[in-house]
Coordinates of C-alpha atoms in Angstrom, one line a residue:
M1 CA -21.1 27.7 -12.4
S2 CA -21.2 30.2 -9.8
V3 CA -21.7 29.8 -6.2
E4 CA -25.2 32.0 -6.2
E5 CA -26.5 29.9 -9.0
A6 CA -26.0 27.2 -6.4
V7 CA -27.8 29.1 -4.0
D8 CA -30.6 30.4 -5.6
R9 CA -31.8 26.1 -6.8
L10 CA -31.4 24.6 -3.4
A11 CA -32.8 28.0 -1.7
S12 CA -35.7 26.9 -4.2
K13 CA -36.3 23.7 -3.4
G14 CA -38.5 22.0 -0.7
F15 CA -36.6 19.0 0.3
V16 CA -33.3 18.5 -1.8
R17 CA -31.4 14.5 -2.2
V18 CA -27.9 14.9 -0.9
V19 CA -25.8 11.9 -3.1
G20 CA -22.1 11.9 -1.4
H21 CA -18.4 10.3 -1.3
A22 CA -18.3 7.5 1.2
D23 CA -15.0 9.3 1.9
A24 CA -14.0 11.6 4.4
D25 CA -14.4 14.7 1.8
G26 CA -17.6 13.7 -0.1
V27 CA -19.6 13.0 3.7
A28 CA -18.5 15.9 5.3
S29 CA -19.0 18.1 2.3
A30 CA -23.2 17.1 2.1
A31 CA -22.8 17.5 5.7
C32 CA -21.9 21.1 5.3
I33 CA -24.6 20.5 2.9
C34 CA -27.3 18.9 5.2
S35 CA -26.7 21.7 8.0
A36 CA -27.9 24.5 6.3
L37 CA -30.7 23.1 5.2
T38 CA -31.4 22.3 7.7
E39 CA -31.5 25.8 8.7
T40 CA -33.6 26.9 6.5
G41 CA -35.8 24.4 6.8
I42 CA -35.0 22.5 4.0
G43 CA -36.4 18.6 4.2
Y44 CA -33.0 16.4 3.0
R45 CA -32.6 12.8 2.6
F46 CA -28.4 11.9 2.4
T47 CA -27.1 8.9 0.3
A48 CA -23.5 7.8 -0.4
L49 CA -21.6 6.0 -3.2
D50 CA -18.8 4.2 -3.6
D51 CA -18.0 4.2 -6.4
P52 CA -18.2 8.0 -8.4
S53 CA -19.5 6.5 -11.5
E54 CA -22.7 5.2 -10.3
V55 CA -24.1 8.7 -10.6
A56 CA -25.1 8.3 -13.3
S57 CA -27.9 5.7 -11.8
T58 CA -28.8 8.2 -8.9
D59 CA -31.5 10.2 -7.8
G60 CA -29.2 13.7 -7.0
D61 CA -30.4 17.3 -6.4
V62 CA -27.1 17.4 -5.4
F63 CA -23.3 15.6 -6.1
C64 CA -20.8 15.6 -3.2
D65 CA -17.3 15.1 -4.5
L66 CA -18.5 13.4 -7.2
G67 CA -20.5 13.9 -10.2
A68 CA -18.1 16.2 -12.2
Q69 CA -16.4 13.8 -14.4
Y70 CA -19.3 12.1 -14.6
L71 CA -21.6 15.1 -15.8
N72 CA -22.7 13.4 -19.6
G73 CA -24.9 10.6 -16.8
I74 CA -27.0 13.0 -14.6
D75 CA -29.1 15.0 -15.8
D76 CA -29.4 18.2 -14.1
G77 CA -29.1 19.1 -9.9
V78 CA -25.6 21.1 -8.7
V79 CA -22.2 19.4 -8.2
I80 CA -20.1 20.3 -5.4
D81 CA -16.6 18.0 -7.0
H82 CA -13.0 19.5 -6.8
H83 CA -12.2 16.2 -8.9
P84 CA -11.7 18.1 -12.7
P85 CA -14.5 18.5 -14.7
H86 CA -15.3 16.4 -18.3
G87 CA -18.7 16.2 -20.5
S88 CA -20.7 18.5 -19.7
F89 CA -24.7 18.8 -18.5
D90 CA -27.7 21.7 -18.0
G91 CA -26.4 21.7 -13.4
V92 CA -25.1 23.8 -11.2
V93 CA -21.1 22.7 -11.6
V94 CA -18.7 24.8 -8.5
G95 CA -15.8 23.5 -6.6
T96 CA -13.7 22.4 -9.7
D97 CA -11.4 24.8 -8.2
A98 CA -11.1 24.6 -4.4
P99 CA -9.3 22.5 -2.0
S100 CA -11.3 20.5 -1.2
S101 CA -15.1 19.6 -2.3
S102 CA -16.3 20.7 1.2
I103 CA -13.9 24.2 1.0
A104 CA -16.7 24.2 -1.5
A105 CA -19.4 22.8 0.3
H106 CA -19.2 25.4 2.9
R107 CA -18.8 28.5 0.7
V108 CA -21.8 27.1 -0.8
A109 CA -23.2 26.5 2.7
S110 CA -22.2 29.8 4.1
R111 CA -24.3 31.9 1.3
L112 CA -27.9 29.7 2.7
S113 CA -27.1 29.3 6.2
S114 CA -24.0 30.2 8.6
G115 CA -22.3 27.5 7.3
D116 CA -20.2 24.3 8.7
P117 CA -15.9 25.2 9.2
V118 CA -16.0 21.8 11.1
S119 CA -16.9 19.6 8.8
A120 CA -15.6 21.8 5.4
L121 CA -11.7 21.4 7.8
V122 CA -13.0 17.7 8.4
G123 CA -13.6 16.9 4.4
A124 CA -10.1 18.4 3.4
M125 CA -8.2 16.9 6.4
G126 CA -9.5 13.3 5.1
D127 CA -7.8 15.0 1.9
D128 CA -4.4 15.9 2.6
V129 CA -5.3 19.6 2.4
P130 CA -2.6 21.6 4.6
L131 CA -4.5 23.5 6.4
S132 CA -3.2 26.6 5.8
E133 CA -4.4 26.5 2.4
V134 CA -7.4 26.9 3.4
S135 CA -6.3 29.4 6.4
D136 CA -9.6 31.7 6.1
V137 CA -11.5 28.4 7.3
V138 CA -9.3 27.5 9.8
D139 CA -10.4 31.1 11.7
E140 CA -13.6 30.6 11.4
A141 CA -13.6 27.2 12.9
L142 CA -11.3 29.0 15.6
A143 CA -13.4 31.9 16.0
A144 CA -16.2 29.1 16.6
G145 CA -15.2 28.0 19.6
V146 CA -12.2 25.3 18.6
E147 CA -9.3 25.1 20.1
R148 CA -5.7 25.2 18.8
D149 CA -2.6 24.1 20.3
E150 CA 0.4 22.3 19.9
G151 CA 1.6 18.0 19.4
V152 CA 1.5 15.4 18.1
R153 CA -1.6 14.5 15.5
L154 CA -2.1 11.1 16.6
V155 CA -5.7 9.3 16.5
G156 CA -6.3 7.7 19.9
N157 CA -7.4 7.9 23.7
D158 CA -3.9 7.6 24.4
A159 CA -0.8 7.2 23.0
A160 CA -0.4 3.5 23.6
E161 CA -3.9 3.3 21.5
A162 CA -2.9 5.4 19.4
L163 CA 0.3 4.1 18.6
T164 CA -1.2 0.3 18.6
Y165 CA -3.8 1.6 15.2
S166 CA -2.1 4.0 13.5
T167 CA -1.2 3.1 9.9
R168 CA 0.2 7.0 8.9
P169 CA 2.4 6.2 10.0
F170 CA 2.6 2.4 10.0
T171 CA 5.3 0.7 12.2
R172 CA 6.4 -1.7 14.3
L173 CA 3.8 -1.3 16.8
S174 CA 1.0 -1.1 14.7
G175 CA -0.8 -3.9 15.7
S176 CA 0.6 -4.1 18.9
P177 CA -0.5 -2.9 21.5
D178 CA 1.3 -4.8 24.4
E179 CA 4.2 -3.3 22.7
A180 CA 2.7 -0.3 22.5
R181 CA 1.8 0.7 25.8
R182 CA 5.7 -0.2 26.7
F183 CA 6.5 2.2 24.4
A184 CA 4.2 4.8 25.9
E185 CA 5.1 4.3 29.0
S186 CA 8.2 4.7 28.6
V187 CA 7.9 8.6 27.8
G188 CA 7.2 10.9 29.0
D189 CA 4.3 13.5 27.4
D190 CA 7.3 16.3 26.9
E191 CA 9.9 12.9 24.6
L192 CA 7.0 12.1 22.9
P193 CA 6.4 14.0 20.1
T194 CA 10.3 13.6 19.4
A195 CA 9.8 9.7 19.5
V196 CA 6.7 9.7 17.4
V197 CA 9.1 11.3 14.8
L198 CA 12.5 8.7 15.7
L199 CA 9.8 5.2 16.2
A200 CA 8.7 6.8 12.4
L201 CA 11.5 7.3 10.4
T202 CA 13.4 4.5 11.8
N203 CA 11.4 1.6 12.0
E204 CA 9.3 0.7 8.6
G205 CA 10.8 3.3 6.2
T206 CA 8.4 6.1 6.6
R207 CA 8.4 9.2 4.4
A208 CA 10.3 12.4 6.1
E209 CA 7.9 14.4 5.1
T210 CA 5.2 12.4 6.6
A211 CA 6.7 12.1 10.3
A212 CA 7.5 16.0 10.2
D213 CA 3.6 16.1 9.4
L214 CA 3.2 14.1 13.0
V215 CA 3.9 17.3 14.5
G216 CA 2.3 20.4 14.5
D217 CA -0.6 23.0 15.0
V218 CA -3.6 20.4 16.7
Y219 CA -7.4 21.9 16.4
R220 CA -10.4 19.6 19.3
M221 CA -13.7 20.8 19.8
P222 CA -14.9 22.8 22.9
S223 CA -15.9 19.2 23.8
G224 CA -12.1 17.4 23.2
V225 CA -12.3 15.8 19.8
G226 CA -9.6 16.1 17.5
L227 CA -10.5 17.4 13.9
H228 CA -7.7 15.6 12.8
E229 CA -9.6 12.5 14.9
L230 CA -12.5 13.3 13.7
S231 CA -11.7 13.7 10.3
R232 CA -10.2 10.0 10.5
Y233 CA -13.2 8.5 12.2
V234 CA -15.8 10.1 9.2
E235 CA -13.4 8.1 6.5
T236 CA -13.1 5.1 8.1
C237 CA -17.0 4.6 9.2
A238 CA -17.6 6.5 5.0
V239 CA -15.2 3.2 3.8
S240 CA -16.6 0.9 6.5
G241 CA -20.2 1.3 4.4
K242 CA -21.8 2.5 7.7
P243 CA -21.0 6.2 5.8
G244 CA -25.0 7.4 7.7
L245 CA -22.7 6.7 10.7
G246 CA -20.1 8.7 9.3
F247 CA -22.3 11.3 8.5
S248 CA -23.9 11.8 11.5
T249 CA -20.9 12.1 13.6
C250 CA -20.4 14.9 11.3
L251 CA -23.0 17.0 12.1
D252 CA -23.1 15.6 16.4
P253 CA -19.7 14.5 17.1
A254 CA -20.7 14.5 20.8
S255 CA -23.2 11.1 20.3
C256 CA -21.4 9.6 17.5
I257 CA -17.8 9.3 18.9
D258 CA -17.9 6.1 20.5
E259 CA -19.2 4.1 17.8
A260 CA -17.3 5.5 15.1
R261 CA -13.7 5.0 16.9
S262 CA -15.2 1.4 17.6
V263 CA -15.5 1.3 13.8
W264 CA -12.7 3.1 13.6
R265 CA -10.1 0.6 15.7
A266 CA -11.3 -2.3 13.6
F267 CA -10.7 -0.8 10.1
E268 CA -7.0 0.0 10.8
S269 CA -7.3 -3.3 12.5
T270 CA -7.2 -4.6 9.2
L271 CA -5.5 -2.3 7.4
I272 CA -2.5 -3.3 9.3
E273 CA -3.1 -7.1 8.3
T274 CA -4.0 -5.9 4.5
V275 CA -0.4 -4.3 4.8
R276 CA 1.5 -6.8 6.6
G277 CA 0.0 -8.9 3.4
A278 CA 0.2 -7.3 0.9
R279 CA 2.2 -8.7 -2.6
I280 CA 4.8 -5.7 -3.7
E281 CA 6.1 -6.1 -6.8
E282 CA 8.6 -3.2 -6.9
G283 CA 9.2 -0.8 -9.5
S284 CA 8.9 2.3 -10.6
P285 CA 5.8 2.1 -10.3
S286 CA 5.4 -0.5 -7.9
F287 CA 2.6 -3.1 -7.7
A288 CA 0.8 -4.1 -3.9
Y289 CA -1.8 -6.9 -5.0
V290 CA -4.1 -7.2 -2.0
D291 CA -7.0 -9.9 -0.9
G292 CA -10.5 -9.6 0.5
S293 CA -12.5 -6.3 0.5
L294 CA -10.7 -2.9 1.9
D295 CA -10.7 -0.2 0.5
T296 CA -7.7 0.3 -1.8
G297 CA -7.2 4.3 -1.8
A298 CA -6.5 3.7 2.4
V299 CA -3.7 0.9 1.0
A300 CA -2.5 2.6 -0.7
D301 CA -1.8 5.7 1.4
V302 CA -0.1 3.4 3.8
L303 CA 1.9 2.3 1.0
L304 CA 3.0 5.3 -0.1
D305 CA 4.8 5.9 2.5
R306 CA 6.2 3.2 2.5
V307 CA 7.4 2.1 -0.5
T308 CA 10.4 4.1 -2.6
G309 CA 8.5 5.7 -5.7
D310 CA 4.8 5.9 -7.0
I311 CA 2.2 2.6 -6.3
V312 CA -0.7 1.3 -7.4
V313 CA -2.4 -1.3 -5.2
V314 CA -4.3 -3.8 -7.4
G315 CA -7.4 -6.0 -5.4
D316 CA -10.7 -7.7 -5.1
G317 CA -12.5 -5.4 -8.4
E318 CA -10.6 -1.9 -7.7
A319 CA -7.4 0.1 -7.4
S320 CA -6.0 3.1 -6.8
F321 CA -3.3 5.4 -8.0
R322 CA -0.7 7.6 -6.1
A323 CA 2.1 9.1 -7.5
E324 CA 3.8 11.8 -8.4
G325 CA 5.7 10.8 -11.6
F326 CA 2.5 9.8 -14.1
D327 CA -0.5 11.9 -14.5
C328 CA -3.3 9.3 -12.1
E329 CA -6.5 10.6 -13.0
R330 CA -5.1 9.9 -16.6
V331 CA -3.8 6.3 -16.6
A332 CA -6.5 5.4 -13.7
R333 CA -9.4 6.3 -16.3
E334 CA -7.3 5.3 -19.9
A335 CA -6.6 2.1 -18.2
A336 CA -9.7 0.9 -16.7
L337 CA -11.4 1.8 -20.0
T338 CA -9.5 0.1 -22.3
V339 CA -11.0 -3.4 -19.5
G340 CA -14.7 -1.7 -19.7
G341 CA -14.1 0.3 -16.5
A342 CA -14.3 3.2 -14.8
G343 CA -11.6 5.4 -13.6
G344 CA -11.1 9.0 -12.5
G345 CA -10.0 11.3 -9.9
H346 CA -6.7 13.7 -9.1
A347 CA -3.2 13.7 -10.8
S348 CA -2.0 12.7 -7.7
R349 CA -4.1 10.4 -6.9
A350 CA -6.8 8.2 -7.8
G351 CA -8.9 5.0 -8.6
A352 CA -10.7 2.4 -10.7
S353 CA -13.0 -0.3 -11.0
F354 CA -13.2 -3.3 -13.4
D355 CA -14.6 -6.6 -13.3
V356 CA -11.6 -8.6 -15.2
G357 CA -8.2 -10.1 -13.6
D358 CA -5.8 -8.3 -11.4
E359 CA -2.7 -8.9 -13.3
E360 CA -4.9 -7.8 -16.4
F361 CA -5.4 -4.8 -15.0
A362 CA -2.4 -4.5 -13.6
Q363 CA -1.1 -4.5 -17.4
A364 CA -3.7 -2.1 -18.8
V365 CA -2.0 0.3 -16.3
R366 CA 1.7 -0.8 -18.0
K367 CA -0.5 -0.1 -21.4
A368 CA -1.3 3.4 -20.3
L369 CA 2.2 4.5 -18.8

Protein backbone atom coordinates (compact mmCIF):
# COMPACT_ATOMS: atom_id res chain seq x y z
CA MET A 1 0.00 0.00 0.00
CA SER A 2 1.19 3.53 -0.65
CA VAL A 3 1.77 6.58 1.50
CA GLU A 4 -0.54 8.50 -0.83
CA GLU A 5 -3.44 6.19 0.01
CA ALA A 6 -2.87 6.74 3.72
CA VAL A 7 -2.75 10.51 3.22
CA ASP A 8 -5.96 10.48 1.17
CA ARG A 9 -7.79 8.57 3.90
CA LEU A 10 -6.65 10.95 6.62
CA ALA A 11 -7.32 14.10 4.61
CA SER A 12 -10.91 13.00 4.00
CA LYS A 13 -11.74 12.88 7.73
CA GLY A 14 -12.88 15.60 10.07
CA PHE A 15 -11.77 13.72 13.18
CA VAL A 16 -9.19 10.94 13.57
CA ARG A 17 -8.76 8.41 16.37
CA VAL A 18 -5.03 7.72 16.70
CA VAL A 19 -3.84 4.63 18.59
CA GLY A 20 -0.14 4.16 19.34
CA HIS A 21 2.01 1.57 21.02
CA ALA A 22 3.09 2.67 24.50
CA ASP A 23 6.78 3.12 23.79
CA ALA A 24 8.95 5.85 22.29
CA ASP A 25 8.44 4.74 18.70
CA GLY A 26 4.68 4.36 19.05
CA VAL A 27 4.17 7.64 20.89
CA ALA A 28 6.51 9.57 18.58
CA SER A 29 4.76 8.08 15.54
CA ALA A 30 1.42 9.28 16.88
CA ALA A 31 2.92 12.71 17.56
CA CYS A 32 4.08 12.93 13.94
CA ILE A 33 0.58 12.17 12.67
CA CYS A 34 -1.25 14.35 15.19
CA SER A 35 1.01 17.33 14.55
CA ALA A 36 0.19 17.04 10.85
CA LEU A 37 -3.54 16.68 11.59
CA THR A 38 -3.44 19.88 13.66
CA GLU A 39 -1.75 21.80 10.85
CA THR A 40 -4.37 20.50 8.45
CA GLY A 41 -7.25 21.49 10.73
CA ILE A 42 -8.33 17.93 11.52
CA GLY A 43 -9.23 17.03 15.10
CA TYR A 44 -7.87 13.92 16.81
CA ARG A 45 -7.92 11.77 19.93
CA PHE A 46 -4.79 9.90 21.03
CA THR A 47 -4.73 6.69 23.05
CA ALA A 48 -1.92 4.21 23.72
CA LEU A 49 -1.80 0.44 24.19
CA ASP A 50 0.74 -1.45 26.30
CA ASP A 51 -0.10 -4.76 24.61
CA PRO A 52 -0.21 -4.65 20.78
CA SER A 53 -2.44 -7.74 20.71
CA GLU A 54 -5.25 -5.63 22.21
CA VAL A 55 -5.50 -3.69 18.95
CA ALA A 56 -8.38 -5.92 17.83
CA SER A 57 -10.62 -4.56 20.59
CA THR A 58 -9.69 -0.90 20.08
CA ASP A 59 -11.51 1.58 17.87
CA GLY A 60 -9.06 3.53 15.77
CA ASP A 61 -8.60 5.21 12.42
CA VAL A 62 -4.80 5.17 12.57
CA PHE A 63 -2.63 2.60 14.35
CA CYS A 64 0.98 3.62 15.01
CA ASP A 65 3.70 1.04 15.72
CA LEU A 66 1.10 -1.68 16.16
CA GLY A 67 -1.50 -3.45 14.08
CA ALA A 68 0.64 -5.00 11.34
CA GLN A 69 0.94 -8.29 13.21
CA TYR A 70 -2.78 -8.41 14.07
CA LEU A 71 -4.39 -7.28 10.80
CA ASN A 72 -7.15 -9.89 10.96
CA GLY A 73 -8.52 -8.15 14.05
CA ILE A 74 -8.82 -4.71 12.43
CA ASP A 75 -11.83 -3.84 10.29
CA ASP A 76 -10.45 -0.84 8.46
CA GLY A 77 -8.21 2.20 8.85
CA VAL A 78 -4.54 3.05 8.38
CA VAL A 79 -1.77 0.98 9.95
CA ILE A 80 1.63 2.68 10.18
CA ASP A 81 3.91 -0.02 11.49
CA HIS A 82 7.42 -1.31 10.77
CA HIS A 83 6.76 -4.78 12.17
CA PRO A 84 6.36 -7.76 9.80
CA PRO A 85 2.70 -8.00 8.72
CA HIS A 86 0.47 -10.98 9.55
CA GLY A 87 -3.03 -11.42 8.14
CA SER A 88 -4.95 -9.03 5.93
CA PHE A 89 -7.66 -6.36 6.14
CA ASP A 90 -9.44 -3.77 4.02
CA GLY A 91 -7.41 -0.76 5.10
CA VAL A 92 -3.99 0.65 4.27
CA VAL A 93 -0.68 -0.66 5.65
CA VAL A 94 2.46 1.46 5.33
CA GLY A 95 5.88 1.33 6.94
CA THR A 96 6.75 -2.36 6.92
CA ASP A 97 9.88 -1.41 4.97
CA ALA A 98 10.81 1.46 7.30
CA PRO A 99 13.49 1.30 10.04
CA SER A 100 10.98 2.57 12.61
CA SER A 101 7.29 3.37 12.69
CA SER A 102 8.07 7.01 13.44
CA ILE A 103 10.01 7.33 10.19
CA ALA A 104 7.06 5.81 8.33
CA ALA A 105 4.68 8.18 10.14
CA HIS A 106 6.90 11.10 9.17
CA ARG A 107 6.61 10.07 5.52
CA VAL A 108 2.83 10.21 5.81
CA ALA A 109 2.80 13.41 7.86
CA SER A 110 5.12 15.19 5.42
CA ARG A 111 2.68 14.55 2.59
CA LEU A 112 -0.23 15.71 4.73
CA SER A 113 1.50 18.88 6.02
CA SER A 114 5.04 20.03 6.87
CA GLY A 115 6.03 17.00 8.98
CA ASP A 116 7.88 16.74 12.32
CA PRO A 117 11.46 15.43 11.89
CA VAL A 118 12.24 15.75 15.62
CA SER A 119 9.48 13.34 16.68
CA ALA A 120 10.51 11.02 13.83
CA LEU A 121 14.07 10.87 15.19
CA VAL A 122 12.86 10.51 18.79
CA GLY A 123 10.98 7.35 17.79
CA ALA A 124 13.87 6.00 15.74
CA MET A 125 16.29 6.50 18.63
CA GLY A 126 13.83 4.72 20.91
CA ASP A 127 14.12 1.67 18.67
CA ASP A 128 17.93 1.92 18.48
CA VAL A 129 17.93 2.84 14.79
CA PRO A 130 21.36 4.20 13.77
CA LEU A 131 20.80 7.76 12.59
CA SER A 132 23.06 7.05 9.64
CA GLU A 133 20.14 5.00 8.26
CA VAL A 134 17.83 8.03 8.34
CA SER A 135 20.21 10.76 7.23
CA ASP A 136 17.50 12.45 5.17
CA VAL A 137 15.39 13.02 8.30
CA VAL A 138 18.48 14.16 10.21
CA ASP A 139 19.08 16.75 7.49
CA GLU A 140 15.47 17.94 7.85
CA ALA A 141 15.92 18.33 11.59
CA LEU A 142 19.15 20.29 11.13
CA ALA A 143 17.42 22.57 8.63
CA ALA A 144 14.65 23.11 11.20
CA GLY A 145 17.11 24.38 13.83
CA VAL A 146 18.43 21.26 15.55
CA GLU A 147 22.15 21.60 16.26
CA ARG A 148 24.73 18.83 15.87
CA ASP A 149 27.87 18.47 17.99
CA GLU A 150 30.13 15.71 19.31
CA GLY A 151 30.00 14.44 22.84
CA VAL A 152 28.78 11.76 25.24
CA ARG A 153 25.27 10.42 24.69
CA LEU A 154 24.22 10.37 28.32
CA VAL A 155 20.86 11.52 29.65
CA GLY A 156 20.62 14.03 32.47
CA ASN A 157 21.14 17.63 33.55
CA ASP A 158 24.85 17.06 34.19
CA ALA A 159 27.42 14.27 34.22
CA ALA A 160 26.75 13.30 37.84
CA GLU A 161 23.02 12.90 37.29
CA ALA A 162 23.56 11.12 33.98
CA LEU A 163 25.87 8.55 35.57
CA THR A 164 23.60 8.09 38.60
CA TYR A 165 20.60 7.15 36.46
CA SER A 166 22.46 5.51 33.58
CA THR A 167 21.27 2.04 32.64
CA ARG A 168 22.86 1.88 29.19
CA PRO A 169 25.62 1.62 30.11
CA PHE A 170 24.90 0.05 33.45
CA THR A 171 27.93 0.69 35.66
CA ARG A 172 29.00 0.51 39.30
CA LEU A 173 27.85 4.14 39.57
CA SER A 174 24.27 3.40 38.52
CA GLY A 175 22.03 4.14 41.48
CA SER A 176 24.90 5.69 43.50
CA PRO A 177 24.63 9.51 43.36
CA ASP A 178 27.53 10.23 45.72
CA GLU A 179 29.94 7.99 43.84
CA ALA A 180 28.73 9.36 40.52
CA ARG A 181 29.34 12.92 41.68
CA ARG A 182 32.86 12.11 42.90
CA PHE A 183 33.63 10.40 39.59
CA ALA A 184 32.32 13.34 37.56
CA GLU A 185 34.33 15.80 39.64
CA SER A 186 37.51 13.73 39.21
CA VAL A 187 37.54 14.13 35.42
CA GLY A 188 37.29 17.24 33.33
CA ASP A 189 34.83 17.83 30.52
CA ASP A 190 37.49 17.02 27.94
CA GLU A 191 38.29 13.67 29.56
CA LEU A 192 34.67 12.69 30.26
CA PRO A 193 34.01 10.78 26.98
CA THR A 194 37.03 8.52 27.43
CA ALA A 195 36.37 8.11 31.17
CA VAL A 196 32.76 7.04 30.62
CA VAL A 197 33.69 4.52 27.93
CA LEU A 198 36.38 2.99 30.16
CA LEU A 199 33.96 2.95 33.09
CA ALA A 200 31.39 1.08 31.01
CA LEU A 201 33.89 -1.46 29.71
CA THR A 202 35.74 -2.26 32.93
CA ASN A 203 33.15 -2.28 35.70
CA GLU A 204 30.04 -4.11 34.50
CA GLY A 205 31.11 -5.92 31.36
CA THR A 206 29.16 -3.72 28.96
CA ARG A 207 29.41 -4.86 25.35
CA ALA A 208 32.04 -3.01 23.34
CA GLU A 209 29.41 -1.93 20.78
CA THR A 210 27.33 -0.24 23.45
CA ALA A 211 30.34 1.51 24.94
CA ALA A 212 31.45 2.72 21.51
CA ASP A 213 27.97 4.16 20.87
CA LEU A 214 28.32 6.37 23.93
CA VAL A 215 30.44 8.87 22.04
CA GLY A 216 29.60 10.52 18.74
CA ASP A 217 27.19 13.00 17.22
CA VAL A 218 24.73 14.53 19.65
CA TYR A 219 21.74 16.59 18.56
CA ARG A 220 20.12 19.41 20.51
CA MET A 221 17.04 21.48 19.94
CA PRO A 222 17.35 25.30 20.19
CA SER A 223 15.96 25.00 23.74
CA GLY A 224 19.02 22.93 24.69
CA VAL A 225 17.15 19.63 25.06
CA GLY A 226 19.08 16.77 23.46
CA LEU A 227 17.25 14.37 21.15
CA HIS A 228 18.75 11.28 22.84
CA GLU A 229 17.57 12.74 26.13
CA LEU A 230 14.12 13.51 24.73
CA SER A 231 13.77 10.00 23.32
CA ARG A 232 14.58 8.43 26.68
CA TYR A 233 12.10 10.67 28.48
CA VAL A 234 9.33 9.78 26.02
CA GLU A 235 10.13 6.07 26.34
CA THR A 236 10.08 6.04 30.14
CA CYS A 237 6.86 8.06 30.27
CA ALA A 238 5.21 5.66 27.83
CA VAL A 239 6.19 2.47 29.64
CA SER A 240 5.49 4.00 33.07
CA GLY A 241 1.78 4.34 32.33
CA LYS A 242 2.02 7.99 31.25
CA PRO A 243 1.99 7.83 27.44
CA GLY A 244 0.00 11.07 27.34
CA LEU A 245 2.89 12.89 29.00
CA GLY A 246 5.31 11.32 26.54
CA PHE A 247 3.07 12.42 23.68
CA SER A 248 2.90 15.99 25.01
CA THR A 249 6.67 15.99 25.51
CA CYS A 250 7.11 15.16 21.82
CA LEU A 251 4.80 17.96 20.73
CA ASP A 252 5.96 20.61 23.20
CA PRO A 253 9.19 19.63 25.00
CA ALA A 254 9.73 23.00 26.66
CA SER A 255 6.52 22.87 28.69
CA CYS A 256 6.76 19.20 29.70
CA ILE A 257 10.45 18.44 30.08
CA ASP A 258 10.67 18.86 33.87
CA GLU A 259 7.76 16.52 34.56
CA ALA A 260 9.04 14.01 32.01
CA ARG A 261 12.52 14.13 33.58
CA SER A 262 10.99 13.32 36.98
CA VAL A 263 9.28 10.26 35.51
CA TRP A 264 12.59 9.25 33.93
CA ARG A 265 14.44 9.47 37.25
CA ALA A 266 11.84 7.31 39.00
CA PHE A 267 11.79 4.76 36.19
CA GLU A 268 15.57 4.43 35.96
CA SER A 269 15.85 4.05 39.74
CA THR A 270 13.38 1.17 39.66
CA LEU A 271 15.08 -0.34 36.63
CA ILE A 272 18.46 -0.29 38.36
CA GLU A 273 17.00 -2.10 41.38
CA THR A 274 15.25 -4.63 39.15
CA VAL A 275 18.37 -5.41 37.15
CA ARG A 276 20.46 -5.88 40.27
CA GLY A 277 17.80 -8.19 41.70
CA ALA A 278 17.20 -10.29 38.56
CA ARG A 279 17.65 -14.04 38.88
CA ILE A 280 19.69 -15.09 35.87
CA GLU A 281 20.02 -18.62 34.50
CA GLU A 282 22.92 -18.49 32.10
CA GLY A 283 22.68 -20.54 28.95
CA SER A 284 21.91 -20.24 25.27
CA PRO A 285 19.79 -18.22 25.59
CA SER A 286 20.07 -17.01 29.15
CA PHE A 287 16.83 -16.52 31.09
CA ALA A 288 16.31 -13.70 33.58
CA TYR A 289 13.40 -13.72 36.03
CA VAL A 290 12.29 -10.40 37.51
CA ASP A 291 9.71 -9.37 40.10
CA GLY A 292 7.28 -6.50 39.78
CA SER A 293 5.47 -4.87 36.92
CA LEU A 294 8.40 -3.00 35.34
CA ASP A 295 8.58 -3.23 31.54
CA THR A 296 10.58 -6.39 30.74
CA GLY A 297 11.79 -4.84 27.49
CA ALA A 298 13.76 -2.21 29.42
CA VAL A 299 15.31 -4.94 31.58
CA ALA A 300 16.18 -6.97 28.48
CA ASP A 301 17.93 -4.01 26.88
CA VAL A 302 20.13 -3.59 29.94
CA LEU A 303 20.84 -7.29 30.42
CA LEU A 304 21.71 -7.72 26.75
CA ASP A 305 24.72 -5.51 27.51
CA ARG A 306 25.65 -7.39 30.68
CA VAL A 307 24.96 -11.03 29.82
CA THR A 308 27.00 -12.90 27.24
CA GLY A 309 24.78 -14.10 24.41
CA ASP A 310 21.03 -13.98 23.91
CA ILE A 311 18.59 -13.11 26.70
CA VAL A 312 14.94 -13.76 27.53
CA VAL A 313 13.48 -11.73 30.42
CA VAL A 314 10.35 -13.14 32.07
CA GLY A 315 8.19 -11.57 34.75
CA ASP A 316 4.59 -10.78 35.76
CA GLY A 317 2.93 -12.23 32.65
CA GLU A 318 5.31 -10.59 30.18
CA ALA A 319 8.51 -11.58 28.41
CA SER A 320 11.02 -9.81 26.22
CA PHE A 321 13.53 -11.36 23.85
CA ARG A 322 16.85 -9.94 22.64
CA ALA A 323 18.93 -12.23 20.46
CA GLU A 324 21.03 -12.73 17.38
CA GLY A 325 21.14 -16.51 17.57
CA PHE A 326 17.45 -17.14 16.86
CA ASP A 327 14.39 -15.42 15.40
CA CYS A 328 12.87 -13.62 18.38
CA GLU A 329 9.62 -12.80 16.56
CA ARG A 330 8.97 -16.45 15.67
CA VAL A 331 9.91 -17.83 19.10
CA ALA A 332 7.90 -15.20 20.99
CA ARG A 333 4.85 -15.81 18.82
CA GLU A 334 5.01 -19.62 18.93
CA ALA A 335 5.77 -19.84 22.65
CA ALA A 336 2.93 -17.46 23.52
CA LEU A 337 0.42 -19.28 21.33
CA THR A 338 1.11 -22.59 23.08
CA VAL A 339 0.05 -21.08 26.44
CA GLY A 340 -2.84 -18.97 25.15
CA GLY A 341 -0.91 -15.71 25.02
CA ALA A 342 0.27 -13.41 22.24
CA GLY A 343 3.68 -12.44 20.95
CA GLY A 344 5.50 -10.70 18.13
CA GLY A 345 8.13 -8.16 17.22
CA HIS A 346 11.30 -8.35 15.16
CA ALA A 347 13.91 -11.00 14.45
CA SER A 348 16.35 -9.51 16.97
CA ARG A 349 13.88 -8.16 19.57
CA ALA A 350 10.35 -9.22 20.46
CA GLY A 351 7.86 -9.44 23.28
CA ALA A 352 5.08 -11.67 24.55
CA SER A 353 2.24 -11.66 27.06
CA PHE A 354 0.88 -14.76 28.82
CA ASP A 355 -1.31 -15.86 31.70
CA VAL A 356 0.67 -18.80 33.08
CA GLY A 357 3.56 -19.10 35.50
CA ASP A 358 6.97 -17.76 34.53
CA GLU A 359 8.59 -21.20 34.56
CA GLU A 360 5.81 -22.65 32.38
CA PHE A 361 6.32 -19.90 29.84
CA ALA A 362 10.08 -20.41 29.90
CA GLN A 363 9.46 -24.08 29.09
CA ALA A 364 7.28 -23.03 26.17
CA VAL A 365 10.14 -20.87 24.91
CA ARG A 366 12.59 -23.75 25.16
CA LYS A 367 10.23 -25.95 23.14
CA ALA A 368 9.81 -23.25 20.50
CA LEU A 369 13.57 -23.00 20.24
